[in-house]
PDB file of C-alpha atoms in Angstrom:
ATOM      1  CA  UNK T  12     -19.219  -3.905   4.253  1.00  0.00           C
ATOM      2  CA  UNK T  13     -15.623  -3.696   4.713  1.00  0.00           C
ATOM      3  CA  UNK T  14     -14.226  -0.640   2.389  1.00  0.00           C
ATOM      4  CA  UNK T  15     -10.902   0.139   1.369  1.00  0.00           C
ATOM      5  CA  UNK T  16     -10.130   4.051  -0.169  1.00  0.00           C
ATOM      6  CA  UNK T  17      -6.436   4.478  -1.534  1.00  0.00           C
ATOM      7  CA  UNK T  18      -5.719   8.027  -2.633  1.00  0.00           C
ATOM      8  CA  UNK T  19      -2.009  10.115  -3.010  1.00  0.00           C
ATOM      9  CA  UNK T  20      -0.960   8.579  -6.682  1.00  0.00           C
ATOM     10  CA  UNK T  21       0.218  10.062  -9.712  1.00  0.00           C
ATOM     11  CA  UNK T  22       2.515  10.920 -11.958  1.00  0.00           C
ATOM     12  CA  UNK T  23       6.423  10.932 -10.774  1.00  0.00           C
ATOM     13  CA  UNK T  24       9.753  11.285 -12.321  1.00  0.00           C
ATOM     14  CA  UNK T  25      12.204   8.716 -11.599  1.00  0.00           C
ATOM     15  CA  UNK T  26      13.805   9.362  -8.329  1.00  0.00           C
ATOM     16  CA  UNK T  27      10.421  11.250  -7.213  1.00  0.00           C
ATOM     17  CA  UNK T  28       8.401  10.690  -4.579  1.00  0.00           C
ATOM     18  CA  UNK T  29       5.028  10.164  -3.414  1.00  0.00           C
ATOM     19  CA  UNK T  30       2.848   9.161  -0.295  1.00  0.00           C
ATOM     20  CA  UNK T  31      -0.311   6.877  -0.210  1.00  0.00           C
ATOM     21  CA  UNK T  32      -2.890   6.761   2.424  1.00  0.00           C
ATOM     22  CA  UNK T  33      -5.705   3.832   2.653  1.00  0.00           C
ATOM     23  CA  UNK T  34      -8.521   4.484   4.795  1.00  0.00           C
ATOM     24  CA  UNK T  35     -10.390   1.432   6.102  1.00  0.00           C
ATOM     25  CA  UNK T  36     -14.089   1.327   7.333  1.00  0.00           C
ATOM     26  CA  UNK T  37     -12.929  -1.401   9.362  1.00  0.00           C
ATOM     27  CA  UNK T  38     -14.617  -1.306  12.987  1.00  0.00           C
ATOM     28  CA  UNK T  39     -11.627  -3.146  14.752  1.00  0.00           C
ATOM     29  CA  UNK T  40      -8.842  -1.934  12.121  1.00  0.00           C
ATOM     30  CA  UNK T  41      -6.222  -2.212  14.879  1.00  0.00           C
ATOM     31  CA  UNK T  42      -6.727  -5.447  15.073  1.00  0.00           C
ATOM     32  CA  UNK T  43      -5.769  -6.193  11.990  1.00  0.00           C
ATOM     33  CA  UNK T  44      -2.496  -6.155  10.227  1.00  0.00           C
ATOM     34  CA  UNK T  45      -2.214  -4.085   6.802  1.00  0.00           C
ATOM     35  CA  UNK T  46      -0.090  -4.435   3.713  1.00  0.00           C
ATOM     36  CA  UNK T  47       0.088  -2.269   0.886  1.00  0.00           C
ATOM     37  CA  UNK T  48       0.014  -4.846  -2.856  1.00  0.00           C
ATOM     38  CA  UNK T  49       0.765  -3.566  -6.406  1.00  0.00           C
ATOM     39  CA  UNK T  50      -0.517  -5.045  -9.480  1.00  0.00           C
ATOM     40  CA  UNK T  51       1.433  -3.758 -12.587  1.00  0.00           C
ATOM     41  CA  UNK T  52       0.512  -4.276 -16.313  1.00  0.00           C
ATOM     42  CA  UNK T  53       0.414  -7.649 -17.212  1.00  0.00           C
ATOM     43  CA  UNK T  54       1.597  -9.386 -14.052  1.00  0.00           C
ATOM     44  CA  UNK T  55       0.170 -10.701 -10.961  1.00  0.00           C
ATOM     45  CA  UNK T  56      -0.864  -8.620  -7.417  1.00  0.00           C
ATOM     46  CA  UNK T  57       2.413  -8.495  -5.365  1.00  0.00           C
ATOM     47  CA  UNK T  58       2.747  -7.566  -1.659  1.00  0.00           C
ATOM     48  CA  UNK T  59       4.729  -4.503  -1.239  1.00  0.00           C
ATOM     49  CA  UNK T  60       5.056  -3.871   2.707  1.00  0.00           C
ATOM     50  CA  UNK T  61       2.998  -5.377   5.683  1.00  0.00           C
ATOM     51  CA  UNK T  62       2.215  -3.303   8.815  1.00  0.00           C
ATOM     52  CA  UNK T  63       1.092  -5.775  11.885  1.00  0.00           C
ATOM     53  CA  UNK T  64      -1.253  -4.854  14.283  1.00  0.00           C
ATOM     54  CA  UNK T  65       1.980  -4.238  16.716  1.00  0.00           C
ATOM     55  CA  UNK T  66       3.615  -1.772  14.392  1.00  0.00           C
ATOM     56  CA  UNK T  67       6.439  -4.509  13.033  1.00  0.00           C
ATOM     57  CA  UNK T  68       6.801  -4.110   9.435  1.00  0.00           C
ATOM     58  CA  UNK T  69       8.195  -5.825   6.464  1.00  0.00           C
ATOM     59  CA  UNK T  70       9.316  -5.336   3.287  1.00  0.00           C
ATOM     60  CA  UNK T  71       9.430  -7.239  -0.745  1.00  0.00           C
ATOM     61  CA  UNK T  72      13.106  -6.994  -1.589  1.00  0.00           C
ATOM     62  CA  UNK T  73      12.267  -4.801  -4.265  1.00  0.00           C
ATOM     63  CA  UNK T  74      11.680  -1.646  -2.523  1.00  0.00           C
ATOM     64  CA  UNK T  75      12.885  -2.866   1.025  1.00  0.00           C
ATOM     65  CA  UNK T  76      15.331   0.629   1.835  1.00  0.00           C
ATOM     66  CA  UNK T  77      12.963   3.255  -0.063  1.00  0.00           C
ATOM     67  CA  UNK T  78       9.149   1.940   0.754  1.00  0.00           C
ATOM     68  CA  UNK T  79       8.237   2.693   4.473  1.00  0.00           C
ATOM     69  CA  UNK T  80       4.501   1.211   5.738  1.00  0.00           C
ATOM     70  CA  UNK T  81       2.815   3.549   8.944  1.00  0.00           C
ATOM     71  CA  UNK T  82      -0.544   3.605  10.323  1.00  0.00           C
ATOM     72  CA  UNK T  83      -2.838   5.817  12.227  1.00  0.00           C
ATOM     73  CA  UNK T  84      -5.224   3.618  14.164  1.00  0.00           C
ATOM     74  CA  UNK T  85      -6.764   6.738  15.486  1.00  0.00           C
ATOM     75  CA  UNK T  86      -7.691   7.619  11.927  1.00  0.00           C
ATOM     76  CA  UNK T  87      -7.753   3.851  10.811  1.00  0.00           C
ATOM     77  CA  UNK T  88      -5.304   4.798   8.083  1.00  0.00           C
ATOM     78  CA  UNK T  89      -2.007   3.131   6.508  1.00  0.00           C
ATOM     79  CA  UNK T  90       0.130   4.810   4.421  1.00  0.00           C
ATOM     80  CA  UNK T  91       3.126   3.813   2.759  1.00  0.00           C
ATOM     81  CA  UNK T  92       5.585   6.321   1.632  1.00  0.00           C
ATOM     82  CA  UNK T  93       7.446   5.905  -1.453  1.00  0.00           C
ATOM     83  CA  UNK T  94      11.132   7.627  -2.053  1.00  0.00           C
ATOM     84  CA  UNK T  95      13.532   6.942  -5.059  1.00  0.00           C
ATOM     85  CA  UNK T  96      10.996   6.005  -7.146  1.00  0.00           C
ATOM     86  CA  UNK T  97      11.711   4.013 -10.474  1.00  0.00           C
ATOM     87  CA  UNK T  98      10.076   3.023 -13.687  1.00  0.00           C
ATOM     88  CA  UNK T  99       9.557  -0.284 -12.449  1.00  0.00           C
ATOM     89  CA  UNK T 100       7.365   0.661  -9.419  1.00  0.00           C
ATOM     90  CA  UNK T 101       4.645   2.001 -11.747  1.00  0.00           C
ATOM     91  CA  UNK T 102       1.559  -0.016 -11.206  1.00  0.00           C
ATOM     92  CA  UNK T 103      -2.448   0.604  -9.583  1.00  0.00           C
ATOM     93  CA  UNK T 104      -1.058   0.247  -5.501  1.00  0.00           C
ATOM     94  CA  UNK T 105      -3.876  -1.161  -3.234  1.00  0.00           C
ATOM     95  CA  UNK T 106      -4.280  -1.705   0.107  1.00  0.00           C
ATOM     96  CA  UNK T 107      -6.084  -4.681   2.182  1.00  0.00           C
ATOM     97  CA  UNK T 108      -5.220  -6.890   5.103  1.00  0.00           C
ATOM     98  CA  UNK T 109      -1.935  -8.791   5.664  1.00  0.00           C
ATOM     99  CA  UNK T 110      -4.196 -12.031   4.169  1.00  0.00           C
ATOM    100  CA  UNK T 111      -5.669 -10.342   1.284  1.00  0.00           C
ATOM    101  CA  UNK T 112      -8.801 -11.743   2.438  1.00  0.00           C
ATOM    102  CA  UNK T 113     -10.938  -8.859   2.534  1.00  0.00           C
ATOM    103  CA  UNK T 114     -12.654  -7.084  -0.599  1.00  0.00           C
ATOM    104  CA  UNK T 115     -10.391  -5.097  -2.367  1.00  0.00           C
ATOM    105  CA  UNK T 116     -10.297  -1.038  -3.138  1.00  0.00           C
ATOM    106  CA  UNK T 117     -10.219   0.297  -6.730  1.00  0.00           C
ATOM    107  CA  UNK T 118      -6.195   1.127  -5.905  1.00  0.00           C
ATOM    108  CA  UNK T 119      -4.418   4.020  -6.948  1.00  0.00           C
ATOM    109  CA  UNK T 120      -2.354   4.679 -10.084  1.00  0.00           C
ATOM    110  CA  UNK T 121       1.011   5.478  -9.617  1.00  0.00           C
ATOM    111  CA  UNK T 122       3.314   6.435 -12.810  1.00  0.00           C
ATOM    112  CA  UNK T 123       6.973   6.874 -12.802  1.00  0.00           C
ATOM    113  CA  UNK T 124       7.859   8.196 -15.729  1.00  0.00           C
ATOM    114  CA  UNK T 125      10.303  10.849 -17.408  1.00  0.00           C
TER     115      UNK T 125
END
């Protein structure tokens, strides 16, 4: 069964920083392309950033310029590393395939708060 594990969250001020890894137990993970979604309070899962299986990447407009997506194949990882954090990006972050087809993770709080 395909299993998603999204650690690195927490508490940041605004302007803060943080970085979030996703390990997959996915036997061909570099086949597939990865995205990071966020789901805050109230409102629908977004997509954040997608990673494809070639290393392209792209981005919501919302944190397009302070979200960057990586992966470690090797280590069938994908991070996303967060910079100039603001209130708004507080939500439980997730990580799946670029579809969103495959079962989902618990996530990972992330706070931005002063």
């Amino acid at each position: 069964q395909v299993q998603f594990v999204e650690s690195g969250g927490g508490l940041v001020q605004p302007g803060g920083s943080l970085r979030l890894s996703c390990v997959a137990s996915l036997s061909s993970f570099r086949a597939y392309g990865m995205a990071w979604y966020r789901q805050a309070p109230g409102k629908q899962r977004e997509l954040v950033a997608i990673i494809t299986r070639g290393g392209s990447t792209t981005y919501a407009d919302s944190v397009k310029g302070r979200f960057t997506i990586s992966r470690d194949n090797a280590k069938k990882t994908v991070y996303l590393q967060m910079n100039s954090l603001k209130p708004e990006d507080t939500a439980v972050y997730y990580c799946n395939s670029e579809s969103g087809r495959l079962v989902w993770g618990q996530g990972i709080q992330v706070t931005v708060s002063s």
